[in-house]
mmCIF file of C-alpha atoms in Angstrom:
data_model
loop_
_atom_site.group_PDB
_atom_site.id
_atom_site.type_symbol
_atom_site.label_atom_id
_atom_site.label_comp_id
_atom_site.label_asym_id
_atom_site.label_seq_id
_atom_site.Cartn_x
_atom_site.Cartn_y
_atom_site.Cartn_z
ATOM 1 C CA MET R 1103 66.701 94.212 65.956
ATOM 2 C CA ARG R 1104 69.279 95.857 63.580
ATOM 3 C CA VAL R 1105 72.192 96.691 65.752
ATOM 4 C CA LEU R 1106 74.870 99.030 64.766
ATOM 5 C CA GLY R 1107 78.312 98.307 66.003
ATOM 6 C CA ILE R 1108 80.907 100.631 66.175
ATOM 7 C CA GLU R 1109 84.654 99.589 66.914
ATOM 8 C CA THR R 1110 87.522 101.998 67.351
ATOM 9 C CA SER R 1111 89.750 100.486 70.191
ATOM 10 C CA CYS R 1112 92.933 100.505 68.779
ATOM 11 C CA ASP R 1113 94.137 101.009 65.006
ATOM 12 C CA GLU R 1114 91.215 100.087 63.157
ATOM 13 C CA THR R 1115 88.090 101.606 62.541
ATOM 14 C CA GLY R 1116 85.122 98.816 62.250
ATOM 15 C CA VAL R 1117 81.303 99.650 61.183
ATOM 16 C CA ALA R 1118 78.910 97.021 61.087
ATOM 17 C CA LEU R 1119 75.098 96.672 60.898
ATOM 18 C CA TYR R 1120 74.236 93.122 62.229
ATOM 19 C CA SER R 1121 70.477 92.122 62.183
ATOM 20 C CA GLU R 1122 69.066 89.586 65.185
ATOM 21 C CA ARG R 1123 67.069 87.902 62.139
ATOM 22 C CA GLY R 1124 68.918 88.634 59.350
ATOM 23 C CA GLY R 1125 72.577 88.170 60.187
ATOM 24 C CA LEU R 1126 75.237 90.170 59.152
ATOM 25 C CA LEU R 1127 74.041 92.768 56.590
ATOM 26 C CA ALA R 1128 77.226 94.722 56.147
ATOM 27 C CA HIS R 1129 80.336 95.702 57.386
ATOM 28 C CA ALA R 1130 83.440 98.182 56.678
ATOM 29 C CA LEU R 1131 86.712 98.471 57.891
ATOM 30 C CA TYR R 1132 89.624 100.894 57.495
ATOM 31 C CA SER R 1133 92.943 100.008 58.659
ATOM 32 C CA GLN R 1134 95.448 102.513 60.121
ATOM 33 C CA VAL R 1135 98.352 100.351 59.562
ATOM 34 C CA ASP R 1136 100.025 102.213 56.510
ATOM 35 C CA MET R 1137 100.253 105.325 58.982
ATOM 36 C CA HIS R 1138 101.610 103.364 61.740
ATOM 37 C CA ALA R 1139 104.059 101.890 59.992
ATOM 38 C CA LEU R 1140 106.099 104.768 59.395
ATOM 39 C CA TYR R 1141 106.777 104.773 63.444
ATOM 40 C CA GLY R 1142 106.992 101.252 63.873
ATOM 41 C CA GLY R 1143 104.124 101.007 66.215
ATOM 42 C CA VAL R 1144 100.623 102.468 67.037
ATOM 43 C CA VAL R 1145 100.721 106.344 67.740
ATOM 44 C CA PRO R 1146 97.802 106.740 69.982
ATOM 45 C CA GLU R 1147 97.396 110.644 69.395
ATOM 46 C CA LEU R 1148 97.411 109.720 65.583
ATOM 47 C CA ALA R 1149 94.704 107.080 66.204
ATOM 48 C CA SER R 1150 92.326 108.810 67.497
ATOM 49 C CA ARG R 1151 92.510 111.394 65.048
ATOM 50 C CA ASP R 1152 92.084 109.439 62.107
ATOM 51 C CA HIS R 1153 89.303 107.606 64.025
ATOM 52 C CA VAL R 1154 87.507 110.991 63.852
ATOM 53 C CA ARG R 1155 87.919 111.301 59.852
ATOM 54 C CA ARG R 1156 86.891 107.978 59.319
ATOM 55 C CA VAL R 1157 84.200 106.459 61.588
ATOM 56 C CA VAL R 1158 80.945 108.994 60.138
ATOM 57 C CA PRO R 1159 81.825 108.167 56.244
ATOM 58 C CA LEU R 1160 81.862 104.284 57.518
ATOM 59 C CA VAL R 1161 78.697 104.391 59.276
ATOM 60 C CA ARG R 1162 76.869 106.139 56.169
ATOM 61 C CA GLN R 1163 78.573 103.669 53.899
ATOM 62 C CA VAL R 1164 77.348 100.714 55.826
ATOM 63 C CA LEU R 1165 73.712 102.095 56.119
ATOM 64 C CA ALA R 1166 73.636 102.944 52.533
ATOM 65 C CA GLU R 1167 74.740 99.080 51.682
ATOM 66 C CA ALA R 1168 72.354 97.796 53.861
ATOM 67 C CA GLY R 1169 69.443 100.180 52.408
ATOM 68 C CA ILE R 1170 68.295 101.739 55.959
ATOM 69 C CA ALA R 1171 68.033 104.951 57.234
ATOM 70 C CA LYS R 1172 68.687 104.343 60.953
ATOM 71 C CA PRO R 1173 69.513 101.106 63.104
ATOM 72 C CA ASP R 1174 67.076 99.788 66.036
ATOM 73 C CA ALA R 1175 70.013 100.187 68.383
ATOM 74 C CA VAL R 1176 73.714 101.350 68.391
ATOM 75 C CA ALA R 1177 76.793 99.102 70.339
ATOM 76 C CA TYR R 1178 80.063 100.736 70.261
ATOM 77 C CA THR R 1179 83.378 99.647 72.014
ATOM 78 C CA ALA R 1180 83.618 100.936 75.386
ATOM 79 C CA GLY R 1181 87.003 99.208 76.354
ATOM 80 C CA PRO R 1182 89.630 97.925 77.004
ATOM 81 C CA GLY R 1183 91.532 99.913 74.553
ATOM 82 C CA LEU R 1184 93.520 103.314 73.930
ATOM 83 C CA ILE R 1185 91.538 105.804 76.104
ATOM 84 C CA GLY R 1186 91.488 108.472 73.139
ATOM 85 C CA ALA R 1187 90.443 105.979 70.322
ATOM 86 C CA LEU R 1188 87.569 104.535 72.271
ATOM 87 C CA LEU R 1189 86.262 108.513 73.203
ATOM 88 C CA VAL R 1190 86.008 108.789 69.753
ATOM 89 C CA GLY R 1191 83.861 105.472 69.215
ATOM 90 C CA ALA R 1192 81.772 106.305 72.341
ATOM 91 C CA SER R 1193 80.734 110.012 71.558
ATOM 92 C CA VAL R 1194 79.778 109.129 67.973
ATOM 93 C CA GLY R 1195 77.825 105.819 69.090
ATOM 94 C CA ARG R 1196 76.058 107.320 72.011
ATOM 95 C CA SER R 1197 75.135 110.589 69.671
ATOM 96 C CA LEU R 1198 74.131 108.925 66.839
ATOM 97 C CA ALA R 1199 71.893 107.089 69.199
ATOM 98 C CA PHE R 1200 70.385 109.893 71.044
ATOM 99 C CA GLY R 1201 69.714 111.325 67.823
ATOM 100 C CA TRP R 1202 67.951 108.606 66.397
ATOM 101 C CA ALA R 1203 66.053 107.716 69.590
ATOM 102 C CA VAL R 1204 67.284 104.319 69.870
ATOM 103 C CA PRO R 1205 68.896 102.492 72.806
ATOM 104 C CA ALA R 1206 72.877 102.764 72.698
ATOM 105 C CA LEU R 1207 75.132 99.979 74.465
ATOM 106 C CA GLY R 1208 78.933 100.330 75.167
ATOM 107 C CA VAL R 1209 80.420 96.643 74.812
ATOM 108 C CA HIS R 1210 83.695 94.659 75.788
ATOM 109 C CA HIS R 1211 85.871 94.590 73.750
ATOM 110 C CA MET R 1212 87.269 90.603 74.166
ATOM 111 C CA GLU R 1213 83.524 89.927 74.476
ATOM 112 C CA GLY R 1214 83.329 90.999 70.986
ATOM 113 C CA HIS R 1215 86.389 88.753 69.792
ATOM 114 C CA LEU R 1216 85.224 86.136 71.822
ATOM 115 C CA LEU R 1217 81.661 85.802 70.058
ATOM 116 C CA ALA R 1218 82.891 86.632 66.756
ATOM 117 C CA PRO R 1219 83.206 83.121 65.424
ATOM 118 C CA MET R 1220 78.958 83.004 65.991
ATOM 119 C CA LEU R 1221 78.896 84.640 62.966
ATOM 120 C CA GLU R 1222 79.985 81.932 60.819
ATOM 121 C CA ALA R 1223 77.987 79.575 59.011
ATOM 122 C CA GLU R 1224 78.369 76.922 61.730
ATOM 123 C CA PRO R 1225 78.918 78.747 64.813
ATOM 124 C CA PRO R 1226 79.750 77.143 68.333
ATOM 125 C CA GLU R 1227 77.609 75.901 70.777
ATOM 126 C CA PHE R 1228 77.609 77.110 74.712
ATOM 127 C CA PRO R 1229 79.848 75.962 76.646
ATOM 128 C CA PHE R 1230 82.958 76.227 75.416
ATOM 129 C CA VAL R 1231 86.639 77.024 76.309
ATOM 130 C CA ALA R 1232 87.688 80.346 74.511
ATOM 131 C CA LEU R 1233 91.391 80.953 73.512
ATOM 132 C CA LEU R 1234 91.568 84.958 73.286
ATOM 133 C CA VAL R 1235 94.941 85.673 71.910
ATOM 134 C CA SER R 1236 95.766 89.241 70.578
ATOM 135 C CA GLY R 1237 98.458 91.732 71.020
ATOM 136 C CA GLY R 1238 96.708 93.085 74.087
ATOM 137 C CA HIS R 1239 95.418 89.847 75.548
ATOM 138 C CA THR R 1240 95.761 86.196 76.255
ATOM 139 C CA GLN R 1241 93.378 84.419 78.059
ATOM 140 C CA LEU R 1242 91.653 81.134 78.561
ATOM 141 C CA VAL R 1243 87.985 81.211 79.567
ATOM 142 C CA ASP R 1244 85.417 79.111 80.188
ATOM 143 C CA VAL R 1245 82.297 80.196 78.494
ATOM 144 C CA THR R 1246 78.459 78.849 79.370
ATOM 145 C CA GLY R 1247 76.932 81.621 77.838
ATOM 146 C CA VAL R 1248 77.164 85.548 76.488
ATOM 147 C CA GLY R 1249 78.191 87.205 79.885
ATOM 148 C CA HIS R 1250 79.247 83.833 81.380
ATOM 149 C CA TYR R 1251 82.729 83.611 81.607
ATOM 150 C CA SER R 1252 85.149 82.115 84.012
ATOM 151 C CA VAL R 1253 88.792 83.133 83.300
ATOM 152 C CA LEU R 1254 90.644 80.094 83.587
ATOM 153 C CA GLY R 1255 94.037 81.451 83.092
ATOM 154 C CA GLU R 1256 96.052 84.457 81.509
ATOM 155 C CA SER R 1257 99.225 86.222 80.641
ATOM 156 C CA LEU R 1258 101.333 87.188 83.645
ATOM 157 C CA ASP R 1259 103.490 89.356 81.598
ATOM 158 C CA ASP R 1260 103.614 90.168 77.839
ATOM 159 C CA ALA R 1261 100.310 89.130 75.976
ATOM 160 C CA VAL R 1262 101.462 86.508 73.057
ATOM 161 C CA GLY R 1263 100.542 89.358 70.321
ATOM 162 C CA GLU R 1264 102.855 91.883 71.913
ATOM 163 C CA ALA R 1265 105.751 89.216 72.186
ATOM 164 C CA PHE R 1266 105.008 88.331 68.193
ATOM 165 C CA ASP R 1267 105.290 91.932 67.574
ATOM 166 C CA LYS R 1268 108.655 92.801 69.649
ATOM 167 C CA THR R 1269 110.386 89.927 68.652
ATOM 168 C CA ALA R 1270 109.633 91.114 64.953
ATOM 169 C CA LYS R 1271 111.014 94.441 65.960
ATOM 170 C CA LEU R 1272 114.205 93.144 67.371
ATOM 171 C CA LEU R 1273 114.878 90.992 64.024
ATOM 172 C CA GLY R 1274 114.320 94.689 62.183
ATOM 173 C CA LEU R 1275 110.832 93.347 60.549
ATOM 174 C CA PRO R 1276 108.576 96.235 59.905
ATOM 175 C CA TYR R 1277 105.479 96.820 61.467
ATOM 176 C CA PRO R 1278 102.829 95.143 62.272
ATOM 177 C CA GLY R 1279 105.660 92.720 63.336
ATOM 178 C CA GLY R 1280 103.484 89.667 63.911
ATOM 179 C CA PRO R 1281 102.367 88.726 60.496
ATOM 180 C CA ALA R 1282 105.878 89.903 59.518
ATOM 181 C CA LEU R 1283 107.639 87.099 61.719
ATOM 182 C CA ALA R 1284 104.730 84.637 60.258
ATOM 183 C CA ALA R 1285 105.682 84.980 56.887
ATOM 184 C CA LEU R 1286 109.709 85.095 57.822
ATOM 185 C CA ALA R 1287 109.412 81.855 59.881
ATOM 186 C CA GLU R 1288 107.883 80.064 56.709
ATOM 187 C CA HIS R 1289 111.503 80.100 55.630
ATOM 188 C CA GLY R 1290 113.268 79.237 58.877
ATOM 189 C CA ASN R 1291 114.725 75.579 59.563
ATOM 190 C CA PRO R 1292 112.782 74.097 62.445
ATOM 191 C CA GLU R 1293 115.470 71.978 63.364
ATOM 192 C CA ARG R 1294 118.129 74.558 64.197
ATOM 193 C CA PHE R 1295 116.956 76.078 67.463
ATOM 194 C CA ARG R 1296 114.570 75.066 69.982
ATOM 195 C CA PHE R 1297 113.155 77.791 72.223
ATOM 196 C CA PRO R 1298 111.300 76.885 75.749
ATOM 197 C CA ARG R 1299 107.752 76.770 76.352
ATOM 198 C CA PRO R 1300 107.228 78.516 79.228
ATOM 199 C CA MET R 1301 105.252 77.324 82.317
ATOM 200 C CA THR R 1302 103.972 74.492 80.603
ATOM 201 C CA ASP R 1303 106.156 72.196 82.877
ATOM 202 C CA ARG R 1304 104.186 73.000 86.001
ATOM 203 C CA PRO R 1305 100.399 72.911 86.740
ATOM 204 C CA GLY R 1306 98.110 76.115 85.835
ATOM 205 C CA LEU R 1307 96.918 77.602 82.821
ATOM 206 C CA ASP R 1308 98.625 80.939 83.229
ATOM 207 C CA PHE R 1309 100.913 82.140 80.413
ATOM 208 C CA SER R 1310 104.101 83.729 80.284
ATOM 209 C CA PHE R 1311 106.114 85.044 77.055
ATOM 210 C CA SER R 1312 108.569 87.787 78.542
ATOM 211 C CA GLY R 1313 111.399 85.083 78.993
ATOM 212 C CA LEU R 1314 110.447 83.760 75.440
ATOM 213 C CA LYS R 1315 111.093 86.772 73.802
ATOM 214 C CA THR R 1316 114.217 87.476 75.961
ATOM 215 C CA PHE R 1317 115.554 84.312 74.800
ATOM 216 C CA ALA R 1318 114.824 85.104 70.800
ATOM 217 C CA LEU R 1319 116.707 88.493 71.700
ATOM 218 C CA ASN R 1320 119.878 86.674 72.781
ATOM 219 C CA THR R 1321 119.610 83.738 69.903
ATOM 220 C CA ALA R 1322 119.074 86.925 67.241
ATOM 221 C CA SER R 1323 122.371 88.443 68.674
ATOM 222 C CA GLU R 1324 124.122 85.272 67.715
ATOM 223 C CA VAL R 1325 123.054 85.133 63.933
ATOM 224 C CA GLY R 1326 123.498 88.967 63.489
ATOM 225 C CA GLU R 1327 122.333 90.245 59.920
ATOM 226 C CA ASP R 1328 122.400 86.685 58.499
ATOM 227 C CA ALA R 1329 119.126 86.085 56.618
ATOM 228 C CA GLN R 1330 118.652 82.615 56.882
ATOM 229 C CA GLY R 1331 119.504 82.856 60.793
ATOM 230 C CA LYS R 1332 116.704 85.618 61.049
ATOM 231 C CA ALA R 1333 114.351 83.623 59.633
ATOM 232 C CA ASP R 1334 115.633 80.273 62.176
ATOM 233 C CA VAL R 1335 115.129 82.504 65.159
ATOM 234 C CA ALA R 1336 111.552 83.909 63.501
ATOM 235 C CA ARG R 1337 110.546 79.895 63.521
ATOM 236 C CA ALA R 1338 111.891 78.829 67.117
ATOM 237 C CA PHE R 1339 109.713 81.617 68.395
ATOM 238 C CA GLU R 1340 106.508 81.061 66.321
ATOM 239 C CA GLU R 1341 106.729 77.437 66.802
ATOM 240 C CA ALA R 1342 107.519 77.876 70.804
ATOM 241 C CA ALA R 1343 104.636 80.256 71.370
ATOM 242 C CA VAL R 1344 102.044 78.307 69.295
ATOM 243 C CA ASP R 1345 103.408 75.090 70.949
ATOM 244 C CA THR R 1346 102.913 76.874 74.136
ATOM 245 C CA LEU R 1347 99.177 78.025 73.507
ATOM 246 C CA THR R 1348 98.402 74.076 72.451
ATOM 247 C CA ILE R 1349 99.234 72.711 75.505
ATOM 248 C CA LYS R 1350 97.641 75.247 77.522
ATOM 249 C CA CYS R 1351 94.553 74.484 75.500
ATOM 250 C CA ARG R 1352 94.634 71.080 75.677
ATOM 251 C CA ARG R 1353 95.001 71.073 79.297
ATOM 252 C CA ALA R 1354 92.058 73.383 79.834
ATOM 253 C CA LEU R 1355 89.677 71.222 77.837
ATOM 254 C CA ARG R 1356 91.060 68.427 79.913
ATOM 255 C CA ASP R 1357 90.340 70.372 83.430
ATOM 256 C CA THR R 1358 86.863 71.665 82.425
ATOM 257 C CA GLY R 1359 85.561 68.433 80.385
ATOM 258 C CA ARG R 1360 84.584 70.761 77.410
ATOM 259 C CA LYS R 1361 84.865 69.436 73.975
ATOM 260 C CA ARG R 1362 84.283 72.734 72.062
ATOM 261 C CA LEU R 1363 87.155 75.330 71.715
ATOM 262 C CA VAL R 1364 87.020 79.184 69.912
ATOM 263 C CA VAL R 1365 90.060 80.382 69.680
ATOM 264 C CA ALA R 1366 89.266 84.379 68.724
ATOM 265 C CA GLY R 1367 91.657 87.619 68.379
ATOM 266 C CA GLY R 1368 93.905 88.859 65.896
ATOM 267 C CA VAL R 1369 96.766 85.949 66.674
ATOM 268 C CA SER R 1370 93.789 83.434 65.561
ATOM 269 C CA ALA R 1371 94.678 84.363 62.186
ATOM 270 C CA ASN R 1372 97.945 82.784 62.228
ATOM 271 C CA ARG R 1373 98.414 79.575 60.028
ATOM 272 C CA ARG R 1374 100.466 77.740 62.473
ATOM 273 C CA LEU R 1375 98.385 77.955 65.154
ATOM 274 C CA ARG R 1376 95.696 76.864 63.102
ATOM 275 C CA ALA R 1377 97.413 74.002 61.735
ATOM 276 C CA ARG R 1378 98.378 72.749 65.512
ATOM 277 C CA MET R 1379 94.700 73.474 66.683
ATOM 278 C CA ALA R 1380 93.596 71.029 63.683
ATOM 279 C CA GLU R 1381 95.744 68.156 64.975
ATOM 280 C CA LEU R 1382 94.182 68.828 68.166
ATOM 281 C CA GLU R 1383 91.040 68.545 67.037
ATOM 282 C CA ALA R 1384 92.078 65.656 65.391
ATOM 283 C CA GLN R 1385 93.808 63.812 68.529
ATOM 284 C CA ALA R 1386 91.599 64.935 71.614
ATOM 285 C CA GLY R 1387 88.526 64.620 69.827
ATOM 286 C CA VAL R 1388 87.249 67.984 70.067
ATOM 287 C CA THR R 1389 85.719 70.977 67.684
ATOM 288 C CA VAL R 1390 87.811 73.888 67.569
ATOM 289 C CA SER R 1391 86.588 76.701 65.916
ATOM 290 C CA PHE R 1392 87.869 79.900 64.522
ATOM 291 C CA PRO R 1393 86.155 83.380 62.921
ATOM 292 C CA ARG R 1394 86.968 84.105 59.545
ATOM 293 C CA PRO R 1395 90.452 85.922 58.850
ATOM 294 C CA ALA R 1396 88.426 89.532 58.333
ATOM 295 C CA PHE R 1397 87.356 89.009 61.729
ATOM 296 C CA CYS R 1398 89.947 88.040 63.610
ATOM 297 C CA THR R 1399 91.424 91.471 63.718
ATOM 298 C CA ASP R 1400 89.528 94.366 65.478
ATOM 299 C CA ASN R 1401 86.132 94.792 63.173
ATOM 300 C CA GLY R 1402 82.927 96.073 63.888
ATOM 301 C CA ALA R 1403 80.844 93.102 62.839
ATOM 302 C CA MET R 1404 81.697 91.345 66.572
ATOM 303 C CA ILE R 1405 80.794 94.686 68.532
ATOM 304 C CA ALA R 1406 77.589 94.367 66.488
ATOM 305 C CA TYR R 1407 76.733 90.750 67.172
ATOM 306 C CA ALA R 1408 77.889 91.404 70.554
ATOM 307 C CA GLY R 1409 75.758 94.395 71.233
ATOM 308 C CA CYS R 1410 72.551 92.554 69.792
ATOM 309 C CA GLN R 1411 72.931 89.756 72.143
ATOM 310 C CA ARG R 1412 72.874 92.094 75.129
ATOM 311 C CA LEU R 1413 70.419 94.440 73.720
ATOM 312 C CA ALA R 1414 67.777 91.324 72.897
ATOM 313 C CA ALA R 1415 68.084 90.374 76.471
ATOM 314 C CA GLY R 1416 67.107 94.043 77.470
ATOM 315 C CA GLN R 1417 70.301 95.540 78.361
ATOM 316 C CA PHE R 1418 71.106 99.249 77.161
ATOM 317 C CA ASP R 1419 73.104 102.281 78.696
ATOM 318 C CA ASP R 1420 71.960 105.663 80.140
ATOM 319 C CA LEU R 1421 73.088 108.781 78.310
ATOM 320 C CA THR R 1422 76.606 108.524 79.935
ATOM 321 C CA ILE R 1423 79.264 107.872 77.398
ATOM 322 C CA ARG R 1424 81.512 105.157 78.656
ATOM 323 C CA ALA R 1425 85.123 104.363 77.838
ATOM 324 C CA MET R 1426 87.327 102.098 79.834
ATOM 325 C CA PRO R 1427 91.232 101.256 79.118
ATOM 326 C CA ARG R 1428 90.711 99.048 81.359
ATOM 327 C CA TRP R 1429 88.225 96.838 81.751
ATOM 328 C CA PRO R 1430 88.722 92.859 83.011
ATOM 329 C CA LEU R 1431 86.463 90.446 81.332
ATOM 330 C CA SER R 1432 85.622 88.917 84.929
ATOM 331 C CA ALA R 1433 83.820 91.955 85.607
ATOM 332 C CA LEU R 1434 81.261 91.079 82.636
ATOM 333 C CA THR R 1435 77.789 89.546 83.886
ATOM 334 C CA GLY R 1436 75.065 87.895 81.828
#
C-alpha cells in the first residue's frame, strides 16, 4: 500500500508518499517561517491561504519524484491545529481520494509525531514511553501499540515550545523564537542564573511552564539590553526547561518499568535536550529514540506513515471532511 500523506495543521505544508513495503518513497516541505516572521508569529489566515497555494504543487512534486500516477490511499492531518489550515489539507486530501477512488483517513497530528521515529533505520519497538514536545503540546504517553496510548502527564498551562517562543520574544529575539533562544543560550554563562525546575519537587508527571516564563521575564528585566545578560537568561531558561523534561522522563520510565523512550515533536530537535537524553540513556540503561531533525517539526512523512498503519488495519473514513482544532490524544483507539 502506498499512502499519500498531507500535513497542514499550522505553518508548514508537508506532503509525502510512504509505502508499506518500500518505506518512504518521497517527501517535500514548504515552510512559511519567512512570511510569519514579519508579524512575530503565525497569522492563521495567512497560513491557510498559503497552504491553498502550496499543497497541490507539492502533491504533484512528490508523485513525480516517486514515479507514480496515484497512491493507493490518502492520509491527511485532521487535527489538532488551526482550523483554517486543517480544512485546506482535509479538503484537498478527501477530494483527491474521491477523484482517485481510493480510501482516505484523517490522522491525529500528535500521533504522527509520536510515530515519526518509526521512519528511521532502527525504529523503536513497542512498548515505550513517549515525550511529545512541541509549540502546542507537552505530554508523556505510555505507548503499547499504534492507537494504544495512555497519557501519563501533560502541561497544565503553556507547552514547553510555547514557553521557549514567548521567552525568546521577551528577549527581543526573532521568530521562530525557540531555535533563536537555543542559539543564544550557547553563549550564556550557565553559572550566573538558576531558574526553578517547576513541579519536580512533588509527585506526578504533569508539567507547568508558565511560572518559568514569568521567572525569565523578571530576570530579563534585571539585565536590560545587555547582550551577555540576555544570553545568560536564555541559557538559564533552556537548562531549566530541559532539566524539567528529563526529570519527568526519568520518573515516567521508573513508574512504568519501560526501557524505551521516544522523544518527538519540534522541541525534540533541541541540542541540549538531546544531550541530556543521551545522559539519561547511559545512566538509566534505557534506549532513547528521536526522529531525524527534518522530521521533528511538522512534515508529511509522519502523517503518511501513521495513516499507512491505520489503513493497513482496515480503518478509513467516509466522505465526511474531518477537521478538529481540538482532539485529545486519549480519544484515539487502536
